[in-house]
Coordinates of C-alpha atoms in Angstrom, one line a residue:
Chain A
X840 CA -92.0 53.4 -70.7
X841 CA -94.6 51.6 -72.6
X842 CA -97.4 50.0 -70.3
X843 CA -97.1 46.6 -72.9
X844 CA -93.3 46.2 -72.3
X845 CA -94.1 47.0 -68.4
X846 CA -96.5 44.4 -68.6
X847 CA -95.3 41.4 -70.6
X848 CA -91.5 41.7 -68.7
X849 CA -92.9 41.8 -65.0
X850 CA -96.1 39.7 -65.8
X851 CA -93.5 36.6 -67.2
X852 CA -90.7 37.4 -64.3
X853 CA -93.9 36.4 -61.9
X854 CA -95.4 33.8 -63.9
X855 CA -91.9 32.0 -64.1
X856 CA -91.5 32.2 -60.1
X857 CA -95.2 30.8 -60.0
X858 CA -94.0 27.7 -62.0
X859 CA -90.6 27.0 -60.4
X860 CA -92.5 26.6 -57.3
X861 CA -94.6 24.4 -58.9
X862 CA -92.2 23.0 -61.1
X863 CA -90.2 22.4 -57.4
X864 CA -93.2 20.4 -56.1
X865 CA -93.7 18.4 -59.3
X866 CA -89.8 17.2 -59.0
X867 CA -89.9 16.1 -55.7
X868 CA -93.4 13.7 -56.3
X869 CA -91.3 12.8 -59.3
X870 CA -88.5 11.3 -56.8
X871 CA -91.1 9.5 -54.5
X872 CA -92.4 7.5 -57.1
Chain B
X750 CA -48.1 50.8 -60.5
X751 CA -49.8 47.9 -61.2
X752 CA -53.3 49.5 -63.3
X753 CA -56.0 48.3 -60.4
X754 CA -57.9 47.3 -63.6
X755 CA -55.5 44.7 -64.5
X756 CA -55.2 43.6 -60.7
X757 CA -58.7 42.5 -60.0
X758 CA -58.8 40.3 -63.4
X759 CA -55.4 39.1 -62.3
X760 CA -56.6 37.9 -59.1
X761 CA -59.3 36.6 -60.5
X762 CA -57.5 34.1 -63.1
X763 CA -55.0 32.9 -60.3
X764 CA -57.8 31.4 -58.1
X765 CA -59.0 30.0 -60.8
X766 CA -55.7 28.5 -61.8
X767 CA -55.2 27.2 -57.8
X768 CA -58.5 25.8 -58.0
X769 CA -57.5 23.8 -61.1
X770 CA -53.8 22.6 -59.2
X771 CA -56.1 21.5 -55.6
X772 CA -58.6 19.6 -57.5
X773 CA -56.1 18.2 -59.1
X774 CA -55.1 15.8 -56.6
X775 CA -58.5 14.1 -56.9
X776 CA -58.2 13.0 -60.5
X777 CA -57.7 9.1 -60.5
X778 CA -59.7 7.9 -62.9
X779 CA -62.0 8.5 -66.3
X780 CA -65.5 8.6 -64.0
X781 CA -63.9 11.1 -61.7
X782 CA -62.5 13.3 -65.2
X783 CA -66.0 12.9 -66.4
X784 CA -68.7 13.2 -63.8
X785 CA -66.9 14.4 -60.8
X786 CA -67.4 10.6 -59.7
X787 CA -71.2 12.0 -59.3
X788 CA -70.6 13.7 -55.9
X789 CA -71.7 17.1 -56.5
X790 CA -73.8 18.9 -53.9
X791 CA -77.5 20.6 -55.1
X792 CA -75.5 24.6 -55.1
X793 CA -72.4 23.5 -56.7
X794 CA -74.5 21.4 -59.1
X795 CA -76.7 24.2 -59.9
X796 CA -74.7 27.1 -59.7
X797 CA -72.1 25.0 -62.7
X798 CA -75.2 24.5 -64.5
X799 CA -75.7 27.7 -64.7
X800 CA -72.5 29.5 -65.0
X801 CA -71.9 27.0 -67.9
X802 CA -75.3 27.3 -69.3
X803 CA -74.2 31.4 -69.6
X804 CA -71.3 32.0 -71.9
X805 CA -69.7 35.1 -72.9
X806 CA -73.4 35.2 -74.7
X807 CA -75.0 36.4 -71.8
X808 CA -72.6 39.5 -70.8
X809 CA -71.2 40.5 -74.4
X810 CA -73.6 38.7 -77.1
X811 CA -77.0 39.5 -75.4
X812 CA -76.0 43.6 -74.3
X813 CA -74.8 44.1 -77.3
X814 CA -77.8 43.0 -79.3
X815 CA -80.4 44.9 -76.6
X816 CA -77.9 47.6 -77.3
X817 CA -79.2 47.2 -80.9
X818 CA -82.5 46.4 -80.8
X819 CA -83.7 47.2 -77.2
X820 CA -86.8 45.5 -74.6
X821 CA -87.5 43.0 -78.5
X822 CA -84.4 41.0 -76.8
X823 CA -86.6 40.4 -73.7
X824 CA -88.6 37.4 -75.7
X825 CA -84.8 35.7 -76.0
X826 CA -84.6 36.5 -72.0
X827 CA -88.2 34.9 -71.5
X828 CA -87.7 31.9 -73.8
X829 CA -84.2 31.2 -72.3
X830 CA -86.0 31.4 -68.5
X831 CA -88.6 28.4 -69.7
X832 CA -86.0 26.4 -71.6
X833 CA -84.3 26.6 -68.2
X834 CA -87.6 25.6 -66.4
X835 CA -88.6 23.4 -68.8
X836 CA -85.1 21.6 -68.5
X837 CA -84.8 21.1 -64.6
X838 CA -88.1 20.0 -64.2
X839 CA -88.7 17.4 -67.4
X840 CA -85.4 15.7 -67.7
X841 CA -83.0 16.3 -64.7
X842 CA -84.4 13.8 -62.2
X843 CA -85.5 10.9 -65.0
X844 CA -82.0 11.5 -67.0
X845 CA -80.0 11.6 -63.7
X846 CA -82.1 8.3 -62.7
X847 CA -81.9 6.5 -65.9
X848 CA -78.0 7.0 -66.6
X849 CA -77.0 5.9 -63.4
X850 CA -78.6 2.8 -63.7
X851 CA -77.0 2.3 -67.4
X852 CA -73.9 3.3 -65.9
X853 CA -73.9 6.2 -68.6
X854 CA -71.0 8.3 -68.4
X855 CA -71.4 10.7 -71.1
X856 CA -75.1 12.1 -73.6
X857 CA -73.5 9.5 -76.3
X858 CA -73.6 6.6 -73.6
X859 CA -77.0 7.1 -72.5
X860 CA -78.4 7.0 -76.0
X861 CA -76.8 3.8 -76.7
X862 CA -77.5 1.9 -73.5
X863 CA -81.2 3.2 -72.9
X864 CA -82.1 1.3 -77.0
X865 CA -80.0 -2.1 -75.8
X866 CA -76.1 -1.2 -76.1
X867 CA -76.4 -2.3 -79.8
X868 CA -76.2 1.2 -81.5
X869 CA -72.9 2.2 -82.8
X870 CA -74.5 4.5 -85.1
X871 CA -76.5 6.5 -82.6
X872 CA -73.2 6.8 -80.6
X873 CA -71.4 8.4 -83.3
X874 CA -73.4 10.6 -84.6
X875 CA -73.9 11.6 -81.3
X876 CA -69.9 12.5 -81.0
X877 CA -70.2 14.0 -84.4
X878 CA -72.5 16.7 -83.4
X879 CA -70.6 17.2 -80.2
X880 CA -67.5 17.8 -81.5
X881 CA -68.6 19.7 -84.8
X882 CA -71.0 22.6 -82.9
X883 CA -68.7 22.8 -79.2
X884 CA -65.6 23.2 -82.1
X885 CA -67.5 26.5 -82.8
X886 CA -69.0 27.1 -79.9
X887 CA -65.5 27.4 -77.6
X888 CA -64.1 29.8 -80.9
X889 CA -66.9 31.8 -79.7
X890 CA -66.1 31.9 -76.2
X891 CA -62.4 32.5 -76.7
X892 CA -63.5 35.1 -79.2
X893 CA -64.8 36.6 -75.8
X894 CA -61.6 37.1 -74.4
X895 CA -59.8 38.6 -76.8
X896 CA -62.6 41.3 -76.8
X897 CA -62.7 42.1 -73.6
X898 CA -58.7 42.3 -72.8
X899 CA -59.2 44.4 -76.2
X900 CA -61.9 46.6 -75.0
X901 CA -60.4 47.1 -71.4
X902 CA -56.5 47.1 -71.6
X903 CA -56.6 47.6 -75.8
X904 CA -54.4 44.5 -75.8
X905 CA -53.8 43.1 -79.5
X906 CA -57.1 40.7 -80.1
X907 CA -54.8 37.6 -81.0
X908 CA -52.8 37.9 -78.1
X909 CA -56.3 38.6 -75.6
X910 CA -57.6 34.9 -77.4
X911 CA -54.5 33.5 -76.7
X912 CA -54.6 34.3 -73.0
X913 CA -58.2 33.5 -72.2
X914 CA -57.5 29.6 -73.8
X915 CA -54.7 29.4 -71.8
X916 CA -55.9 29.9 -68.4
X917 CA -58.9 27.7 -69.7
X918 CA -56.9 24.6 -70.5
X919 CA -54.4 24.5 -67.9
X920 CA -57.2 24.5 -65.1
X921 CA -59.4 22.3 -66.7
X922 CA -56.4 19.7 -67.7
X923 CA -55.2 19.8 -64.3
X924 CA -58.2 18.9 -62.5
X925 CA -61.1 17.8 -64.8
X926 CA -64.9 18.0 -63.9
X927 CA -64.5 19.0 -60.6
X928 CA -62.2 22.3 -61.3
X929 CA -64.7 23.1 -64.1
X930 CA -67.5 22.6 -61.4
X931 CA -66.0 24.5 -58.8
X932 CA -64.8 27.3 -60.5
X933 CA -68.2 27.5 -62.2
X934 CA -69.9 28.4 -58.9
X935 CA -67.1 31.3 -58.5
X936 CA -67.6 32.5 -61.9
X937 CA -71.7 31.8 -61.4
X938 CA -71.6 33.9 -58.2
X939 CA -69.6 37.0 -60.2
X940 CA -71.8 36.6 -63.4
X941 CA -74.8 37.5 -60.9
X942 CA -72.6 40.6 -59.1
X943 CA -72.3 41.9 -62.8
X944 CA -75.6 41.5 -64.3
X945 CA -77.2 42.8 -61.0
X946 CA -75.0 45.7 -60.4
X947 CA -74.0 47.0 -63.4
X948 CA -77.2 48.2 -64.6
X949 CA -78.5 49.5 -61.0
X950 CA -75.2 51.3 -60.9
X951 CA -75.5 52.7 -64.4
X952 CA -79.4 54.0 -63.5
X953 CA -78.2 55.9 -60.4
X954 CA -75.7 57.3 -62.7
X955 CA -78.3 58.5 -65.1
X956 CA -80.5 59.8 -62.3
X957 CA -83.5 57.8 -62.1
X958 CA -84.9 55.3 -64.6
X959 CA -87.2 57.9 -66.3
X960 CA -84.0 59.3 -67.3
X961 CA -83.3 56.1 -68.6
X962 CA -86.1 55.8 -70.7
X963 CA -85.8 59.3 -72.0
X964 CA -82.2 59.0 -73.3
X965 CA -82.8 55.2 -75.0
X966 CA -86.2 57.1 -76.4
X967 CA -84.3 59.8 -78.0
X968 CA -82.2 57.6 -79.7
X969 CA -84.9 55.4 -81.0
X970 CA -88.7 55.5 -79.2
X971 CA -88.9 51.7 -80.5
X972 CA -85.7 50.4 -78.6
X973 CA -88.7 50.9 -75.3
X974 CA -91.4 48.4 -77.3
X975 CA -91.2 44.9 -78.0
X976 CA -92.9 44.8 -81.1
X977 CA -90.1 46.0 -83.6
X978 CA -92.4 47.8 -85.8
X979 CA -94.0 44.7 -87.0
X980 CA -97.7 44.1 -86.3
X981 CA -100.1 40.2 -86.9
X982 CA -98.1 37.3 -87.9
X983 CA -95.1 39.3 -88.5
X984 CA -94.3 40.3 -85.1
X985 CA -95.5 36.8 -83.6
X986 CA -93.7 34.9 -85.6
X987 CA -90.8 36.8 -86.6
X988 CA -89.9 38.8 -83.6
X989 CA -92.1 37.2 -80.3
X990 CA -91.7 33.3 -81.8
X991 CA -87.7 34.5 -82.7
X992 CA -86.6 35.3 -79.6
X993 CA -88.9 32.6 -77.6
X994 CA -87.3 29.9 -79.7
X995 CA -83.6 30.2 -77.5
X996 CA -85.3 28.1 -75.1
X997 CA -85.6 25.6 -77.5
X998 CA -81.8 25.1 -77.3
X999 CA -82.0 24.3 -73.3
X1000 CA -83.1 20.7 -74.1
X1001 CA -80.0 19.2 -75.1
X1002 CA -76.9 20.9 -74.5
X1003 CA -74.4 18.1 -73.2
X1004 CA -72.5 20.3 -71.5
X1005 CA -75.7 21.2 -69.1
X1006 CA -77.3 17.4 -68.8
X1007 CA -73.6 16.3 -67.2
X1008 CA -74.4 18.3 -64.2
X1009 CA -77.7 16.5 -63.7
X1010 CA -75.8 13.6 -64.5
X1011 CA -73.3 14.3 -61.9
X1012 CA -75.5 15.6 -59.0
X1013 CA -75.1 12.7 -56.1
X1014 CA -78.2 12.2 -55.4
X1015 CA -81.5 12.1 -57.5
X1016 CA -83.5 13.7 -53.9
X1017 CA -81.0 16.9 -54.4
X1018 CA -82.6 18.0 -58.2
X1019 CA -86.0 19.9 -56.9
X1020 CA -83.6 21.7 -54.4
X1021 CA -80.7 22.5 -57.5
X1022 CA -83.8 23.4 -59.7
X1023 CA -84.7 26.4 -57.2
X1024 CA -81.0 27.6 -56.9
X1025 CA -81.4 27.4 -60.8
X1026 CA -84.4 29.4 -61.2
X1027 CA -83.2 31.2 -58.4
X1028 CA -80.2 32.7 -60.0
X1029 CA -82.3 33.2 -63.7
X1030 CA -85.1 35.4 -61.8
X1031 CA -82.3 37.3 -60.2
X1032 CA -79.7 37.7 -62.7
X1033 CA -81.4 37.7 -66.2
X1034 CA -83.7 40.9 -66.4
X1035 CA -80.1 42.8 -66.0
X1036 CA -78.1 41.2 -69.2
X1037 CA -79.8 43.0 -71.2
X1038 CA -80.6 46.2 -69.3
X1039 CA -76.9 46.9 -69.9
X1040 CA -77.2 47.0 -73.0
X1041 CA -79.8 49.5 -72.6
X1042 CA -78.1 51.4 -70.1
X1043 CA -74.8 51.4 -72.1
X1044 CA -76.4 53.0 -75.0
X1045 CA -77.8 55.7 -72.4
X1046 CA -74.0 56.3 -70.9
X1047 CA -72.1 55.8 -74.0
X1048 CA -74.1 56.8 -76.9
X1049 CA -75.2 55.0 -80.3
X1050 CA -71.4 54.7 -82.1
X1051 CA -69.8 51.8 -80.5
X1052 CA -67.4 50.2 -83.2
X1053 CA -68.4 47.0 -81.6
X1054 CA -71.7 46.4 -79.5
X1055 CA -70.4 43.4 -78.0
X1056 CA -68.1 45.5 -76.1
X1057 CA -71.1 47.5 -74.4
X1058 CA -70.6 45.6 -71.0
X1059 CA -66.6 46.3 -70.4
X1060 CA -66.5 49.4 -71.8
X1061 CA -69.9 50.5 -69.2
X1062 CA -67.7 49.3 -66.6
X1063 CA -64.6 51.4 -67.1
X1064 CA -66.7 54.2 -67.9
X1065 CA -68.6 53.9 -64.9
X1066 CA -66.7 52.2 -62.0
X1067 CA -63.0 52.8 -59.8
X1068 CA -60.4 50.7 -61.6
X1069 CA -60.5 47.8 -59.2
X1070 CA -64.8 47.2 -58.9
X1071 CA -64.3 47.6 -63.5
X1072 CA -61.5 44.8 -62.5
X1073 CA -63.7 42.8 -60.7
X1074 CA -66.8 43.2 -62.8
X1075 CA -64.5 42.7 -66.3
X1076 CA -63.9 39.5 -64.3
X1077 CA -67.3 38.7 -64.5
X1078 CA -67.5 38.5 -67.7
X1079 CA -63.7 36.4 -68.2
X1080 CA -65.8 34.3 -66.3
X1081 CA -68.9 33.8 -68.3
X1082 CA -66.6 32.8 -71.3
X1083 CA -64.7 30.7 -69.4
X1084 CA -67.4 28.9 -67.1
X1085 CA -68.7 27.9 -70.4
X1086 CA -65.4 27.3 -72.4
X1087 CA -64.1 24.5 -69.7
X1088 CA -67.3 22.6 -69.7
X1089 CA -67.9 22.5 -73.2
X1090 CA -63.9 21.6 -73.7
X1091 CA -64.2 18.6 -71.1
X1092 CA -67.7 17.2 -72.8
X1093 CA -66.0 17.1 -76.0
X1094 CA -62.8 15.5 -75.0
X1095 CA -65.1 13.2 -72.6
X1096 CA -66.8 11.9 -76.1
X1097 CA -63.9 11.4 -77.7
X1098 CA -62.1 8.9 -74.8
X1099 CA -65.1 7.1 -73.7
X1100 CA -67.2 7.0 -76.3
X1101 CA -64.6 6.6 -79.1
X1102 CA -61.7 4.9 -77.2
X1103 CA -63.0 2.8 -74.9
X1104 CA -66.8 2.2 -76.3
X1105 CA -66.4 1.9 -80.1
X1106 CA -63.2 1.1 -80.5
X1107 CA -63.1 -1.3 -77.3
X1108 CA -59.6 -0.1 -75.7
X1109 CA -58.9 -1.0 -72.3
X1110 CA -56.1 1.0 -70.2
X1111 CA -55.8 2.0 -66.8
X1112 CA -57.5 4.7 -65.0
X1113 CA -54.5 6.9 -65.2
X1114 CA -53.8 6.5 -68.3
X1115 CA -57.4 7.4 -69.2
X1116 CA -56.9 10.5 -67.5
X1117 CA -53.7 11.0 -68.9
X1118 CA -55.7 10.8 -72.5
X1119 CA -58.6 12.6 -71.6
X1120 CA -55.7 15.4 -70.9
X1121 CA -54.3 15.1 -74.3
X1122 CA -57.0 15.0 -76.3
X1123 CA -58.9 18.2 -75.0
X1124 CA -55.6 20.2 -75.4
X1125 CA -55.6 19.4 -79.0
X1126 CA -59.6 20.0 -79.0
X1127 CA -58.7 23.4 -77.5
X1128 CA -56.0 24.0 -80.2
X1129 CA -58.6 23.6 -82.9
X1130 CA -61.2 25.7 -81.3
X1131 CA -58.1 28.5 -80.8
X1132 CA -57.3 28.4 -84.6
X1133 CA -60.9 28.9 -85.3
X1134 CA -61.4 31.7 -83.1
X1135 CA -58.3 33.4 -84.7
X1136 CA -59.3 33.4 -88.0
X1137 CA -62.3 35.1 -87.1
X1138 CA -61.5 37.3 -84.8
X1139 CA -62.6 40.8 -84.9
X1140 CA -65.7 40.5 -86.5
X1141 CA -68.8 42.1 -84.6
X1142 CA -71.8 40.1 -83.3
X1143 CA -69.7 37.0 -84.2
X1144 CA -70.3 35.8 -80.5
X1145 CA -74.0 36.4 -80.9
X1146 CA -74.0 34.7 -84.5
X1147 CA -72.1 31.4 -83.3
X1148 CA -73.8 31.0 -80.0
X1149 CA -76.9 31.0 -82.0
X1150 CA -75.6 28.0 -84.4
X1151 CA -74.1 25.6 -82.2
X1152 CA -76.6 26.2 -79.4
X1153 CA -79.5 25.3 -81.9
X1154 CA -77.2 22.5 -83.7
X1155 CA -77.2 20.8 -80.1
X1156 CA -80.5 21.4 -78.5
X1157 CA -81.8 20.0 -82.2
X1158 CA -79.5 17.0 -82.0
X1159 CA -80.2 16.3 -78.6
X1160 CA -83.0 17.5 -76.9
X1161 CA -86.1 16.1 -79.1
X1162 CA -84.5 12.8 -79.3
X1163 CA -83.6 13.1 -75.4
X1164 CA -86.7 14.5 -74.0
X1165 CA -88.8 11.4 -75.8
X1166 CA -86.5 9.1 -74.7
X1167 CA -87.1 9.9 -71.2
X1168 CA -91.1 10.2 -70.8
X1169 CA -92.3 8.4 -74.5
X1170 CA -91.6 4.5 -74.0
X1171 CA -92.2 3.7 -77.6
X1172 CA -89.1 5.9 -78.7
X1173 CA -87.2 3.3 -81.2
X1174 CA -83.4 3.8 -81.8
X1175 CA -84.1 4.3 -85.6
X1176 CA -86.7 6.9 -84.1
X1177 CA -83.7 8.8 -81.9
X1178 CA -81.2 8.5 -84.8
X1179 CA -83.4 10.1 -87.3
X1180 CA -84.4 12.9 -85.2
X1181 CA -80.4 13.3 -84.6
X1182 CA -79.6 13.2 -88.0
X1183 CA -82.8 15.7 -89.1
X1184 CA -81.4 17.9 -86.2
X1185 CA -77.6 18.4 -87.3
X1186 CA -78.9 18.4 -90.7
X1187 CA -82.0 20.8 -90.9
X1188 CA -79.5 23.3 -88.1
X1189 CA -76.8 23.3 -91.3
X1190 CA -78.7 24.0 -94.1
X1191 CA -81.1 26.8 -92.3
X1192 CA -77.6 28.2 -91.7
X1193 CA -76.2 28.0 -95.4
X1194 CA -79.7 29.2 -96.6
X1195 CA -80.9 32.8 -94.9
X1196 CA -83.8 32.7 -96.9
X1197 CA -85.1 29.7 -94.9
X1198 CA -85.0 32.1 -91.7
X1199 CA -87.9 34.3 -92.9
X1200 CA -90.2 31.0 -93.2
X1201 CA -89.0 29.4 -89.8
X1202 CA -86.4 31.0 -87.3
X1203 CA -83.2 29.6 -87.3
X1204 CA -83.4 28.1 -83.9
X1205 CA -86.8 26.9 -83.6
X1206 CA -87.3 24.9 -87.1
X1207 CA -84.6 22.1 -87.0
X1208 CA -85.6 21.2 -82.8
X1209 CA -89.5 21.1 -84.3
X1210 CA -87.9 19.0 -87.5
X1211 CA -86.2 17.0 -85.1
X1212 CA -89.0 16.2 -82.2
X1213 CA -91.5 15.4 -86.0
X1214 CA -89.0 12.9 -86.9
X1215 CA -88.2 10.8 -83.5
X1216 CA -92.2 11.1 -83.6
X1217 CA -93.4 9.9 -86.7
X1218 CA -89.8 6.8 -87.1
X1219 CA -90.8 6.3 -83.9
X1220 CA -94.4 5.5 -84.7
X1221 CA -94.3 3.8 -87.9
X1222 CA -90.9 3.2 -88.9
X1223 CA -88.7 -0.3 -88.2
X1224 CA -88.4 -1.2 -84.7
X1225 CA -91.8 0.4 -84.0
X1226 CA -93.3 -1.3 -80.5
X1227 CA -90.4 -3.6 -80.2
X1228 CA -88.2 -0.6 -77.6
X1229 CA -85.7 -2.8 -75.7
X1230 CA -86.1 0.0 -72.4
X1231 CA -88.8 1.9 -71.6

């Protein structure tokens, strides 16, 4: 198994829950306001 | 002896159809056909998003080009996941918001209500592209069915078409937005089972993911890279850009923004956008991976790829768990098949009906329309999908059109509505117009694709064109709404 594919597919499956935990706190200011 | 095969799927399409009589019974009027009568919970609201947002694409189109092409279709998986993202966070909570206090029933609606109430035109271009790409985009999912009855019981391809549209239209006649809603989270819950199990099962198997590897590298060492081959602005823009760009389609499919729409309370989105991301994080990774894994187990010479997923199942599972995972896949088509049918009909009755052509009729008999006219929207979408029937990647092919015809119509125009206060109606139109436009001709013209992909160019030629009407064209800093 390439060490690139490794990389890029696991690196962006954390990155993406990293942002919908952000993305999660971002909504929720969005509804106080 | 009932085959067990043929038992599970059975099962399977009767609770659908008894969802579609109980609901049934809560069908009074157009709002409640439409929206649900907004009273959808945050899990039911994002568990329909996403089993609509995943059509027979996601377990036939999408293993059966990895199948092809291998780990390059993990850009399409990536882009898809921050279209997703990208759609819960940035126009859920301001669209549910905003068309609630327009009293917007359907995409069409909002557009005309958020520049003034004035703008026919903007309404019915809006129902044009609605009805011209979900036309082709429910052929596609009944397409679906007919190959999977074909690939599991061999039943005649017509005759699997005409089941799968059948089951499809009676449930979502009978009880409108909420059967389509609650089935969804059935048929969302089963989509998961199948892209999470099917692939760890296959691996076991195989022995071991290095045996994995090792088989898919013998075939071809490439399938394993994501590079294709190509190297500098080749591979970037032609196979990382490529398969990035399905995100762009997230923005403004109709058939997803209604379950914002419909969610009852604006509080309940950030919760609904983790269930979403949720379900992406845990399910996607394995759409693919059987395709991979199905090339492993079943060799390079399938007649059709798009078969990969039921055929891995039969090959590798007791009758009744292929059953239940062939399900899964009845249900990806059809999760997305009843929403698209009821967005469609929705534009034609209120926006067409009761909007332009200023009809007024009881609730029930609105209902009673709604019924009619997305049996006959059904019955168009059924003589497309037999005539072209049997051709292979076709799902792939037509997902890719009218998912990029809609996400250029709509999103650009939507996503600037929402945040940009000096988006003008003549700004929204022409970025409407650019989108249904640029999507047709990059289709009719292949050559066009090598320049820009296919479904990246005609959102970016739409979101230039709200931009720069917007900006400096009539109506510029005199917006009605902000």
């Amino acid at each position: 198994m390439p060490v690139a594919t490794l990389v890029i597919v696991c690196g962006s499956w954390i990155a993406l829950a990293l942002l919908a935990v952000l993305a999660y706190r971002f909504n929720a200011r969005q509804n106080h306001d | 002896m009932l085959d067990p095969i043929l038992g599970g799927l059975l099962l399977y399409l009767a609770l659908m159809v008894g969802v579609g009589l109980y609901t049934s019974r809560y069908m009074r009027s157009l709002d409640d056909f439409v929206l649900g009568g907004r009273r959808l919970g945050p899990w039911v609201s994002a568990l329909s998003e996403r089993a609509s947002g995943e059509s027979a694409w996601f377990l036939l189109g999408l293993p059966g080009a990895a199948y092809g092409v291998g780990f390059v279709e993990f850009w399409s998986v990536i882009g898809i996941a921050c279209g997703i993202l990208f759609s819960w966070t940035f126009i859920a909570v301001p669209l549910r918001r905003e068309s609630a206090r327009l009293g917007a029933l359907t995409l069409p609606d909002y557009f005309d209500l958020r520049f003034g109430g004035r703008s026919r035109s903007l309404r019915l271009f809006a129902m044009v592209a609605i009805l011209v790409f979900y036309v082709a985009y429910v052929a596609a999912q009944l397409s679906g069915a007919g190959k999977i009855l074909n690939a599991t019981f061999g039943l005649d391809l017509h005759t699997g078409i005409w089941v799968g549209a059948a089951v499809v239209v009676f449930y979502t006649l009978m009880g409108g937005f909420l059967a389509v809603a609650w089935t969804d989270v059935v048929q969302g819950l089963l989509m998961t089972l199948v892209a999470v199990a099917l692939p760890v099962l296959g691996v076991l198997h195989l022995g071991g993911p290095g045996e994995l590897w090792a088989r898919v590298a013998a075939h071809d060492p490439g399938l394993l890279h994501m590079h294709a081959g190509k190297t500098g602005a080749a591979f970037l823009f032609g196979v990382a850009f490529a398969g990035l760009s399905w995100g762009f389609g997230y923005l403004g499919q109709p058939h997803l923004l209604a379950r914002y729409m419909a969610i009852r309370a604006t509080r309940e989105l950030p919760k609904g956008q983790l269930i979403a991301m949720g379900w992406v994080l845990l399910s996607y990774w394995g759409a693919p991976m059987i395709g991979l894994v199905g090339l492993a187990i079943l060799g390079p010479n399938l007649a059709d790829p798009e078969q990969v997923m039921p055929l891995l199942a039969k090959q590798l599972l007791p009758g009744w768990l292929a059953g239940l995972m062939i399900a899964g896949a009845v249900a990806a088509m059809m999760s997305t098949a009843d929403s698209q049918l009821l967005v469609a009909a929705s534009t034609v009755v209120e926006d067409a009906y009761v909007r332009l052509l200023g009809r007024r009729s009881t609730p029930a008999r609105l209902v009673l329309l709604s019924r009619v006219i997305t049996f006959a929207i059904a019955g168009v979408a059924l003589g497309l999908a037999l005539t072209q029937s049997g051709s292979s990647g076709i799902i792939n092919s037509t997902v890719a059109y009218a998912w990029t015809g809609l996400g250029a119509s709509f999103g650009p125009p939507l996503v600037l509505a929402l945040w940009w206060r000096g988006t003008t109606r003549q700004g929204a139109l022409a970025g409407m117009l650019g989108g249904i436009s640029a999507t047709i001709v990059w289709k009719q013209v292949p050559a066009l694709g090598q320049i820009l992909d296919l479904k990246a160019a005609p959102v970016l030629i739409s979101a230039a064109l709200v931009l720069v009407v917007s900006a400096l064209g009539p109506g510029a800093r005199r917006s009605p709404a902000g």
